[in-house]
CSV table of C-alpha atoms and ligand atoms in Angstrom, one decimal:
chain,number,residue,atom,x,y,z
A,1011,MET,CA,0.0,0.0,0.0
A,1012,LEU,CA,1.2,3.5,-0.8
A,1013,PHE,CA,1.6,6.0,2.0
A,1014,ASN,CA,-0.7,8.4,0.1
A,1015,GLU,CA,-3.5,5.9,0.4
A,1016,LEU,CA,-3.4,6.0,4.2
A,1017,ASN,CA,-5.1,9.3,4.6
A,1018,LEU,CA,-2.1,11.1,6.1
A,1019,PRO,CA,-1.5,14.8,6.1
A,1020,GLU,CA,0.6,16.2,3.4
A,1021,GLU,CA,3.4,17.1,5.8
A,1022,ILE,CA,3.9,13.4,6.6
A,1023,LEU,CA,3.8,12.3,3.0
A,1024,ARG,CA,6.6,14.8,2.2
A,1025,ALA,CA,8.7,13.6,5.1
A,1026,VAL,CA,8.2,10.0,4.3
A,1027,GLU,CA,9.2,10.7,0.7
A,1028,ASP,CA,12.4,12.4,2.0
A,1029,MET,CA,13.2,9.3,3.9
A,1030,GLY,CA,13.0,7.3,0.7
A,1031,PHE,CA,10.0,5.3,1.7
A,1032,SER,CA,7.5,4.7,-1.0
A,1033,GLU,CA,5.3,1.8,0.0
A,1034,ALA,CA,4.1,1.3,3.6
A,1035,THR,CA,5.0,-2.1,5.0
A,1036,GLU,CA,2.2,-4.5,5.9
A,1037,ILE,CA,2.2,-3.7,9.6
A,1038,GLN,CA,2.2,0.0,8.7
A,1039,SER,CA,-0.7,-0.3,6.3
A,1040,LYS,CA,-2.7,-2.1,8.9
A,1041,ALA,CA,-1.8,-0.4,12.1
A,1042,ILE,CA,-1.8,3.3,11.0
A,1043,PRO,CA,-5.5,3.5,10.2
A,1044,VAL,CA,-6.4,1.8,13.5
A,1045,MET,CA,-4.1,4.1,15.5
A,1046,LEU,CA,-5.5,7.2,13.7
A,1047,GLU,CA,-9.0,6.1,14.8
A,1048,GLY,CA,-7.8,6.2,18.4
A,1049,LYS,CA,-8.5,2.5,19.0
A,1050,ASP,CA,-6.4,0.2,21.2
A,1051,LEU,CA,-4.1,-2.0,19.3
A,1052,VAL,CA,-1.8,-5.0,19.6
A,1053,GLY,CA,0.6,-5.4,16.8
A,1054,LYS,CA,2.7,-8.5,16.3
A,1055,SER,CA,5.4,-8.3,13.7
A,1056,ASN,CA,9.0,-9.2,13.3
A,1057,THR,CA,12.0,-7.0,13.7
A,1058,GLY,CA,12.8,-4.9,10.7
A,1059,THR,CA,9.2,-4.7,9.5
A,1060,GLY,CA,8.9,-1.0,10.2
A,1061,LYS,CA,7.0,-0.9,13.5
A,1062,THR,CA,8.5,2.5,14.4
A,1063,ALA,CA,6.7,4.2,11.6
A,1064,ALA,CA,3.5,2.2,12.4
A,1065,PHE,CA,3.2,4.0,15.7
A,1066,GLY,CA,5.5,7.0,15.1
A,1067,ILE,CA,3.5,8.4,12.2
A,1068,PRO,CA,0.1,8.3,13.9
A,1069,ALA,CA,1.8,9.7,17.1
A,1070,ALA,CA,3.0,12.7,15.1
A,1071,VAL,CA,-0.3,13.2,13.5
A,1072,SER,CA,-2.2,13.0,16.7
A,1073,VAL,CA,-0.4,15.9,18.4
A,1074,THR,CA,-2.6,18.9,18.8
A,1075,ARG,CA,-1.3,21.7,16.6
A,1076,GLY,CA,-0.5,24.8,18.6
A,1077,GLY,CA,-1.7,23.1,21.8
A,1078,LYS,CA,-0.1,23.6,25.1
A,1079,ASN,CA,-1.2,20.3,26.5
A,1080,GLY,CA,2.1,19.0,27.6
A,1081,VAL,CA,2.9,15.3,26.8
A,1082,GLU,CA,0.3,13.8,24.6
A,1083,VAL,CA,2.1,10.6,23.6
A,1084,LEU,CA,4.4,8.4,25.6
A,1085,ILE,CA,6.4,5.6,24.0
A,1086,LEU,CA,8.2,3.1,26.1
A,1087,CYS,CA,11.2,1.2,24.6
A,1088,PRO,CA,13.4,-1.4,26.2
A,1089,THR,CA,16.8,0.2,25.7
A,1090,ARG,CA,18.3,3.6,25.4
A,1091,GLU,CA,19.5,2.9,21.8
A,1092,LEU,CA,16.0,2.0,20.7
A,1093,ALA,CA,14.5,5.0,22.5
A,1094,MET,CA,17.0,7.3,20.8
A,1095,GLN,CA,16.4,5.6,17.4
A,1096,ALA,CA,12.6,5.8,17.6
A,1097,CYS,CA,12.8,9.5,18.7
A,1098,LYS,CA,15.1,10.3,15.8
A,1099,GLU,CA,12.7,8.6,13.4
A,1100,ILE,CA,9.7,10.5,14.8
A,1101,GLU,CA,11.8,13.7,14.3
A,1102,LYS,CA,12.1,12.8,10.7
A,1103,PHE,CA,8.4,12.0,10.2
A,1104,SER,CA,7.5,15.3,11.8
A,1105,ALA,CA,10.2,17.4,9.9
A,1106,TYR,CA,7.4,19.5,8.4
A,1107,MET,CA,5.3,19.7,11.5
A,1108,PRO,CA,7.2,22.1,13.8
A,1109,TRP,CA,4.6,21.9,16.5
A,1110,VAL,CA,5.5,18.2,17.1
A,1111,LYS,CA,8.3,18.1,19.7
A,1112,PRO,CA,9.6,14.6,20.4
A,1113,CYS,CA,12.0,14.1,23.3
A,1114,ALA,CA,14.0,11.0,24.3
A,1115,VAL,CA,14.6,10.2,28.0
A,1116,TYR,CA,16.8,7.3,29.0
A,1117,GLY,CA,19.2,6.3,31.7
A,1118,GLY,CA,22.9,6.9,31.7
A,1119,ALA,CA,22.5,10.4,30.4
A,1120,ALA,CA,22.3,13.8,32.2
A,1121,MET,CA,19.0,14.6,33.8
A,1122,ASP,CA,19.1,18.4,33.3
A,1123,LYS,CA,19.3,18.3,29.6
A,1124,GLN,CA,16.3,16.0,29.4
A,1125,ILE,CA,14.4,18.1,31.9
A,1126,SER,CA,15.0,21.3,30.0
A,1127,GLU,CA,13.9,19.5,26.8
A,1128,LEU,CA,10.7,18.4,28.6
A,1129,ARG,CA,10.1,21.9,29.8
A,1130,ARG,CA,10.5,23.3,26.3
A,1131,GLY,CA,7.2,21.8,25.4
A,1132,ALA,CA,7.9,18.2,24.4
A,1133,ASN,CA,4.6,16.6,23.4
A,1134,ILE,CA,5.9,13.1,22.4
A,1135,VAL,CA,8.2,11.4,24.9
A,1136,VAL,CA,10.1,8.3,24.0
A,1137,GLY,CA,11.9,6.7,26.9
A,1138,THR,CA,13.0,3.7,28.8
A,1139,PRO,CA,10.7,2.7,31.7
A,1140,GLY,CA,13.3,3.3,34.4
A,1141,ARG,CA,14.0,6.9,33.3
A,1142,VAL,CA,10.4,7.6,32.6
A,1143,MET,CA,9.6,6.6,36.2
A,1144,ASP,CA,12.4,8.8,37.4
A,1145,HIS,CA,10.9,11.8,35.6
A,1146,ILE,CA,7.4,11.1,36.8
A,1147,GLY,CA,8.8,10.9,40.4
A,1148,ARG,CA,10.5,14.3,40.0
A,1149,LYS,CA,7.4,15.7,38.4
A,1150,THR,CA,9.4,16.7,35.4
A,1151,LEU,CA,7.2,14.5,33.3
A,1152,LYS,CA,3.5,15.1,33.7
A,1153,LEU,CA,1.1,12.7,32.1
A,1154,GLU,CA,-2.3,14.1,32.9
A,1155,ASN,CA,-3.0,15.1,29.3
A,1156,LEU,CA,-1.6,11.9,27.9
A,1157,ARG,CA,-3.8,10.5,25.1
A,1158,THR,CA,-1.7,7.6,23.8
A,1159,ILE,CA,0.7,5.2,25.3
A,1160,VAL,CA,2.8,2.9,23.2
A,1161,LEU,CA,4.7,-0.1,24.5
A,1162,ASP,CA,7.3,-0.8,21.8
A,1163,GLU,CA,9.1,-4.2,21.9
A,1164,ALA,CA,6.7,-5.1,24.7
A,1165,ASP,CA,8.0,-8.7,24.9
A,1166,GLU,CA,11.6,-7.5,25.3
A,1167,MET,CA,10.6,-5.0,28.0
A,1168,LEU,CA,9.0,-7.8,30.0
A,1169,ASN,CA,12.1,-10.0,29.5
A,1170,MET,CA,14.2,-7.3,30.9
A,1171,GLY,CA,12.1,-7.1,34.0
A,1172,PHE,CA,10.3,-3.9,33.3
A,1173,ARG,CA,6.9,-5.3,34.1
A,1174,GLU,CA,6.4,-3.5,37.4
A,1175,ASP,CA,7.7,-0.2,36.0
A,1176,ILE,CA,5.3,-0.5,33.1
A,1177,GLU,CA,2.4,-1.2,35.4
A,1178,THR,CA,3.3,1.7,37.6
A,1179,ILE,CA,3.5,4.0,34.6
A,1180,LEU,CA,0.2,2.8,33.3
A,1181,SER,CA,-1.3,3.6,36.7
A,1182,PHE,CA,-0.2,7.2,36.3
A,1183,VAL,CA,-1.8,7.8,32.9
A,1184,PRO,CA,-5.4,8.9,32.4
A,1185,GLU,CA,-7.9,6.0,32.0
A,1186,GLU,CA,-9.4,7.6,28.9
A,1187,ARG,CA,-6.5,6.9,26.7
A,1188,GLN,CA,-5.3,4.8,23.7
A,1189,THR,CA,-3.1,1.9,24.7
A,1190,VAL,CA,-0.9,0.4,21.9
A,1191,LEU,CA,1.4,-2.5,22.2
A,1192,PHE,CA,3.9,-3.8,19.7
A,1193,SER,CA,5.8,-7.0,20.1
A,1194,ALA,CA,7.6,-9.5,18.0
A,1195,THR,CA,6.2,-12.3,20.0
A,1196,MET,CA,2.9,-12.8,22.0
A,1197,PRO,CA,3.8,-14.9,25.1
A,1198,PRO,CA,1.1,-15.2,27.9
A,1199,PRO,CA,2.5,-12.2,30.0
A,1200,ILE,CA,1.9,-10.0,27.0
A,1201,MET,CA,-1.7,-11.3,26.7
A,1202,ALA,CA,-2.1,-10.6,30.4
A,1203,ILE,CA,-1.1,-7.0,30.0
A,1204,THR,CA,-3.4,-6.7,27.0
A,1205,LYS,CA,-6.3,-8.0,29.0
A,1206,GLU,CA,-5.6,-5.8,32.0
A,1207,TYR,CA,-4.8,-2.6,30.4
A,1208,GLN,CA,-6.3,-2.5,27.0
A,1209,ASN,CA,-9.9,-1.9,26.0
A,1210,ASP,CA,-11.2,-4.2,23.3
A,1211,PRO,CA,-7.9,-4.0,21.2
A,1212,VAL,CA,-7.7,-4.6,17.5
A,1213,VAL,CA,-5.2,-7.4,17.0
A,1214,ILE,CA,-2.9,-7.2,14.0
A,1215,LYS,CA,-0.6,-10.0,13.2
A,1216,VAL,CA,1.8,-9.9,10.4
A,1217,GLU,CA,3.6,-13.1,9.6
A,1218,SER,CA,6.0,-11.9,6.9
A,1219,LYS,CA,9.6,-12.2,7.8
A,1220,ALA,CA,11.8,-9.2,8.2
A,1221,ARG,CA,13.2,-8.1,4.9
A,1222,THR,CA,16.4,-6.5,6.0
A,1223,VAL,CA,17.9,-5.7,9.3
A,1224,ASP,CA,17.9,-2.2,10.6
A,1225,THR,CA,21.3,-2.5,12.2
A,1226,ILE,CA,22.9,-2.7,8.7
A,1227,GLU,CA,24.1,0.4,7.0
A,1228,GLN,CA,23.5,-0.2,3.3
A,1229,LYS,CA,25.4,1.8,0.7
A,1230,TYR,CA,26.2,1.4,-3.0
A,1231,PHE,CA,29.1,2.7,-5.0
A,1232,GLU,CA,29.0,3.4,-8.7
A,1233,VAL,CA,32.2,2.1,-10.2
A,1234,PRO,CA,33.6,2.6,-13.7
A,1235,MET,CA,33.8,-0.5,-15.9
A,1236,GLY,CA,36.8,-2.7,-15.0
A,1237,ARG,CA,37.5,-0.9,-11.7
A,1238,LYS,CA,35.6,-3.0,-9.2
A,1239,THR,CA,38.7,-4.6,-7.7
A,1240,ASP,CA,40.3,-1.3,-7.1
A,1241,ALA,CA,37.2,0.1,-5.5
A,1242,LEU,CA,37.0,-2.9,-3.2
A,1243,LYS,CA,40.6,-2.5,-2.2
A,1244,LEU,CA,40.0,1.2,-1.4
A,1245,LEU,CA,36.9,0.4,0.7
A,1246,LEU,CA,38.8,-2.3,2.6
A,1247,ILE,CA,41.6,0.2,3.4
A,1248,ALA,CA,39.2,3.0,4.2
A,1249,TYR,CA,36.8,1.1,6.5
A,1250,GLU,CA,39.2,-1.6,7.8
A,1251,PRO,CA,36.5,-4.1,8.6
A,1252,LYS,CA,37.6,-6.7,11.1
A,1253,LEU,CA,36.0,-9.5,9.2
A,1254,SER,CA,34.4,-9.1,5.9
A,1255,MET,CA,32.6,-11.3,3.4
A,1256,VAL,CA,32.8,-10.5,-0.3
A,1257,PHE,CA,30.2,-12.2,-2.6
A,1258,CYS,CA,30.8,-13.1,-6.2
A,1259,ASN,CA,28.5,-14.8,-8.6
A,1260,THR,CA,31.0,-17.4,-10.1
A,1261,LYS,CA,33.8,-19.6,-8.8
A,1262,LYS,CA,36.1,-18.1,-11.4
A,1263,MET,CA,35.5,-14.6,-10.1
A,1264,VAL,CA,36.1,-15.9,-6.5
A,1265,ASP,CA,39.5,-17.3,-7.6
A,1266,GLU,CA,40.5,-14.2,-9.6
A,1267,LEU,CA,39.5,-11.8,-6.9
A,1268,THR,CA,41.2,-13.8,-4.2
A,1269,GLU,CA,44.4,-13.8,-6.2
A,1270,ALA,CA,44.2,-10.1,-6.8
A,1271,LEU,CA,43.7,-9.3,-3.1
A,1272,VAL,CA,46.3,-11.7,-1.8
A,1273,SER,CA,48.9,-10.4,-4.2
A,1274,LYS,CA,48.4,-7.0,-2.7
A,1275,GLY,CA,48.9,-8.2,0.8
A,1276,PHE,CA,45.3,-8.5,2.0
A,1277,LYS,CA,44.6,-11.5,4.3
A,1278,ALA,CA,42.0,-12.9,1.9
A,1279,ALA,CA,40.9,-16.4,1.0
A,1280,GLY,CA,38.3,-17.8,-1.4
A,1281,LEU,CA,35.5,-20.3,-0.8
A,1282,HIS,CA,33.6,-22.1,-3.4
A,1283,GLY,CA,32.1,-25.4,-4.3
A,1284,ASP,CA,35.0,-26.8,-6.3
A,1285,MET,CA,37.3,-26.7,-3.3
A,1286,LYS,CA,37.9,-29.9,-1.3
A,1287,GLN,CA,36.1,-30.1,2.0
A,1288,ALA,CA,39.4,-30.1,3.9
A,1289,SER,CA,40.5,-26.8,2.4
A,1290,ARG,CA,37.1,-25.3,2.8
A,1291,THR,CA,37.2,-26.2,6.5
A,1292,GLN,CA,40.6,-24.8,6.8
A,1293,VAL,CA,39.6,-21.5,5.2
A,1294,LEU,CA,36.6,-21.2,7.4
A,1295,SER,CA,38.5,-21.8,10.6
A,1296,ALA,CA,41.2,-19.3,9.5
A,1297,PHE,CA,38.3,-16.8,8.9
A,1298,LYS,CA,36.8,-17.5,12.3
A,1299,SER,CA,40.1,-17.0,14.0
A,1300,GLY,CA,40.7,-13.8,12.1
A,1301,SER,CA,44.0,-14.9,10.5
A,1302,ILE,CA,42.1,-14.4,7.3
A,1303,ASN,CA,39.8,-11.4,7.4
A,1304,VAL,CA,38.4,-11.2,3.9
A,1305,LEU,CA,36.4,-14.2,2.8
A,1306,ILE,CA,35.5,-14.2,-0.8
A,1307,ALA,CA,32.7,-16.6,-1.6
A,1308,THR,CA,29.8,-17.6,-3.9
A,1309,ASP,CA,26.3,-17.7,-2.5
A,1310,VAL,CA,26.1,-21.4,-2.5
A,1311,ALA,CA,29.5,-22.0,-0.7
A,1312,ALA,CA,28.6,-19.4,1.9
A,1313,ARG,CA,25.2,-20.9,2.6
A,1314,GLY,CA,24.7,-21.5,6.3
A,1315,ILE,CA,28.0,-20.0,7.3
A,1316,ASP,CA,27.4,-18.1,10.5
A,1317,VAL,CA,30.6,-16.4,11.6
A,1318,GLU,CA,30.3,-14.0,14.5
A,1319,GLY,CA,31.6,-10.5,14.2
A,1320,VAL,CA,31.4,-10.0,10.4
A,1321,ASP,CA,31.2,-6.3,10.2
A,1322,CYS,CA,31.1,-5.7,6.5
A,1323,VAL,CA,29.5,-7.5,3.6
A,1324,PHE,CA,30.5,-6.6,0.0
A,1325,ASN,CA,28.4,-7.4,-3.0
A,1326,TYR,CA,31.2,-7.5,-5.5
A,1327,ASP,CA,28.8,-8.8,-8.0
A,1328,LEU,CA,25.1,-8.0,-7.7
A,1329,PRO,CA,23.2,-11.0,-6.5
A,1330,GLN,CA,21.4,-12.9,-9.2
A,1331,ASP,CA,18.4,-13.4,-7.1
A,1332,ASN,CA,16.8,-10.6,-5.0
A,1333,GLU,CA,16.3,-12.9,-2.1
A,1334,TYR,CA,20.1,-13.5,-2.0
A,1335,TYR,CA,20.7,-9.9,-1.2
A,1336,ILE,CA,18.9,-10.4,2.1
A,1337,HIS,CA,20.8,-13.6,2.9
A,1338,ARG,CA,24.1,-12.0,2.0
A,1339,ILE,CA,23.8,-8.8,4.1
A,1340,GLY,CA,22.3,-10.8,6.9
A,1341,ARG,CA,25.8,-12.1,7.6
A,1342,THR,CA,26.5,-8.8,9.3
A,1343,GLY,CA,24.6,-6.7,11.9
A,1344,ARG,CA,23.9,-9.8,14.0
A,1345,ALA,CA,23.1,-10.0,17.7
A,1346,GLY,CA,22.4,-6.3,18.0
A,1347,ARG,CA,25.7,-5.3,16.5
A,1348,THR,CA,25.9,-2.9,13.7
A,1349,GLY,CA,27.2,-3.8,10.2
A,1350,ARG,CA,27.8,-2.5,6.8
A,1351,ALA,CA,26.7,-3.8,3.4
A,1352,PHE,CA,28.4,-2.2,0.5
A,1353,THR,CA,27.4,-3.0,-3.1
A,1354,LEU,CA,29.4,-2.2,-6.2
A,1355,VAL,CA,27.5,-1.4,-9.3
A,1356,VAL,CA,28.7,-0.8,-12.8
A,1357,GLY,CA,26.7,0.9,-15.5
A,1358,LYS,CA,23.2,-0.4,-16.0
A,1359,GLU,CA,23.4,-2.6,-12.9
A,1360,ILE,CA,21.9,0.4,-11.1
A,1361,TYR,CA,18.5,-0.7,-12.4
A,1362,LYS,CA,18.9,-4.1,-11.0
A,1363,LEU,CA,19.8,-2.5,-7.7
A,1364,LYS,CA,16.7,-0.4,-7.7
A,1365,ASP,CA,14.8,-3.6,-8.2
A,1366,ILE,CA,16.5,-5.2,-5.2
A,1367,GLN,CA,15.6,-2.1,-3.1
A,1368,ARG,CA,12.0,-2.4,-4.0
A,1369,TYR,CA,11.9,-6.1,-3.4
A,1370,CYS,CA,13.6,-5.9,-0.1
A,1371,LYS,CA,11.7,-2.7,0.9
A,1372,THR,CA,15.0,-1.1,1.9
A,1373,LYS,CA,16.9,2.0,1.1
A,1374,ILE,CA,20.4,1.5,-0.2
A,1375,ARG,CA,22.1,4.9,-0.3
A,1376,ARG,CA,24.6,6.0,-2.9
A,1377,GLN,CA,28.0,7.0,-1.8
A,1378,PRO,CA,31.0,8.1,-3.8
A,1379,ILE,CA,34.0,5.8,-3.9
A,1380,PRO,CA,36.3,7.4,-1.3
A,1381,SER,CA,39.2,9.5,-2.5
A,1382,VAL,CA,42.6,9.3,-0.8
A,1383,ASN,CA,41.6,12.3,1.3
A,1384,ASP,CA,38.3,10.6,2.2
A,1385,VAL,CA,40.2,7.5,3.3
A,1386,ALA,CA,42.1,9.6,5.8
A,1387,ALA,CA,38.9,11.3,7.0
A,1388,ILE,CA,37.2,8.0,7.5
A,1389,LYS,CA,40.1,6.7,9.6
A,1390,VAL,CA,40.0,9.8,11.8
A,1391,GLU,CA,36.3,9.3,12.3
A,1392,LYS,CA,36.8,5.6,13.2
A,1393,LEU,CA,39.5,6.5,15.7
A,1394,LEU,CA,37.1,9.0,17.3
A,1395,GLU,CA,34.4,6.4,17.4
A,1396,GLN,CA,36.7,4.0,19.1
A,1397,ALA,CA,37.8,6.6,21.6
A,1398,GLY,CA,34.2,7.3,22.5
A,1399,GLU,CA,33.3,3.7,23.1
B,910,LIG,P1,11.0,-2.7,13.6
B,910,LIG,O1,10.7,-1.8,14.7
B,910,LIG,O2,9.8,-3.5,13.1
B,910,LIG,O3,12.2,-3.6,13.9
B,910,LIG,P2,12.0,-0.4,12.2
B,910,LIG,O4,10.8,0.5,12.4
B,910,LIG,O5,13.2,-0.2,13.1
B,910,LIG,O6,11.5,-1.9,12.3
B,910,LIG,O7,12.3,-0.3,10.7
B,910,LIG,C1,13.4,-1.1,10.1
B,910,LIG,C2,14.0,-0.3,8.9
B,910,LIG,O8,13.1,-0.2,7.9
B,910,LIG,C3,14.4,1.1,9.3
B,910,LIG,O9,15.7,1.4,8.8
B,910,LIG,C4,13.3,2.0,8.7
B,910,LIG,O10,13.8,3.2,8.4
B,910,LIG,C5,13.0,1.1,7.4
B,910,LIG,N1,11.6,1.3,7.0
B,910,LIG,C6,10.5,1.3,7.8
B,910,LIG,N2,9.4,1.5,7.0
B,910,LIG,C7,9.8,1.5,5.7
B,910,LIG,C8,9.1,1.7,4.5
B,910,LIG,N3,7.8,1.8,4.4
B,910,LIG,N4,9.9,1.7,3.4
B,910,LIG,C9,11.2,1.6,3.4
B,910,LIG,N5,11.9,1.4,4.6
B,910,LIG,C10,11.2,1.4,5.7
B,911,LIG,MG1,11.3,-1.5,16.6
């Protein structure tokens, strides 16, 4: 379904377009109308299916324009990262609605900054249960005009032991309210919350699996004909991935590329179906131990390989099958870690890439191949990132 079929204000449509979204995901198509009607809702849908927009867009729409009602929407998330992320996304959805003021509150950060943001008229608060309780206790967060409360990743919040906090928070919010719950799974404790705190909720279950993982930064690089190997080398030097996987479509390409990288001193090795089992096992264990850090493989040879800590996936060749794109990039960004997926495209392959984007419902952003200066800048940024960890 297209976003413009969802009866959304023009400001939202523009913002969503800026974000590169064209079609709404299934959970979005189903949940947005229900939320806009003000009904209670339970939404079950896997990670990566776009739940943030499913509640974030209606949240932005529901805020009273020019109102001074204080906090109208409260969104609870299990972790600080998720709270920050959801808040940033809501900022984007409301880019053309200056009256919408989202604010993130989470532990491990200074109170005063959050307090002054709340005082400046925040009307959507996204926070972790602990810190939200803290602000309620200090009366820096007032919920008497709250109209909607959203429990995002409700199952995860319960797993993390937030049940009591959530119940306390629910007891502080007006009874006349909309209660929305999103969860990837629906175990009995979730059903119990639903029963106790929701009023005749609409249940929406989406069975489709996640298309792509949101912890993966996806980029593509347009490369002149015949320069893919050079581009790959530059990217490896610039980003210094600890472990990377490079996908090629043929065994021959795997061999040629491996040779080209090894001859330039990269710790690379190839993996494909013509190799003997013993040498495949050897390559894999070298990769797992890190003595080889660039693994070049065909889709078939790499099937089922699950190595922890792969931080970068390269599509040296575009995958032949759109579904492969998801499998390939899924080797990185696992277990809550971030990862990168870089795709090299030559000439008309850009159209195939657009097709992959549509199929995977994802946004792959264009990035220029780094120049030598860029390589230096990327390294500085990386050092700063490490220093800040
Ligand atoms: P979930 O909460 O279900 O795990 P997110 O809301 O974090 O999923 O969304 C996952 C990724 O998909 C994010 O990068 C988001 O920007 C992107 N996304 C969400 N909705 C759409 C859409 N309709 N079209 C394209 N990308 C989308
Ligand atoms: Mg989410």
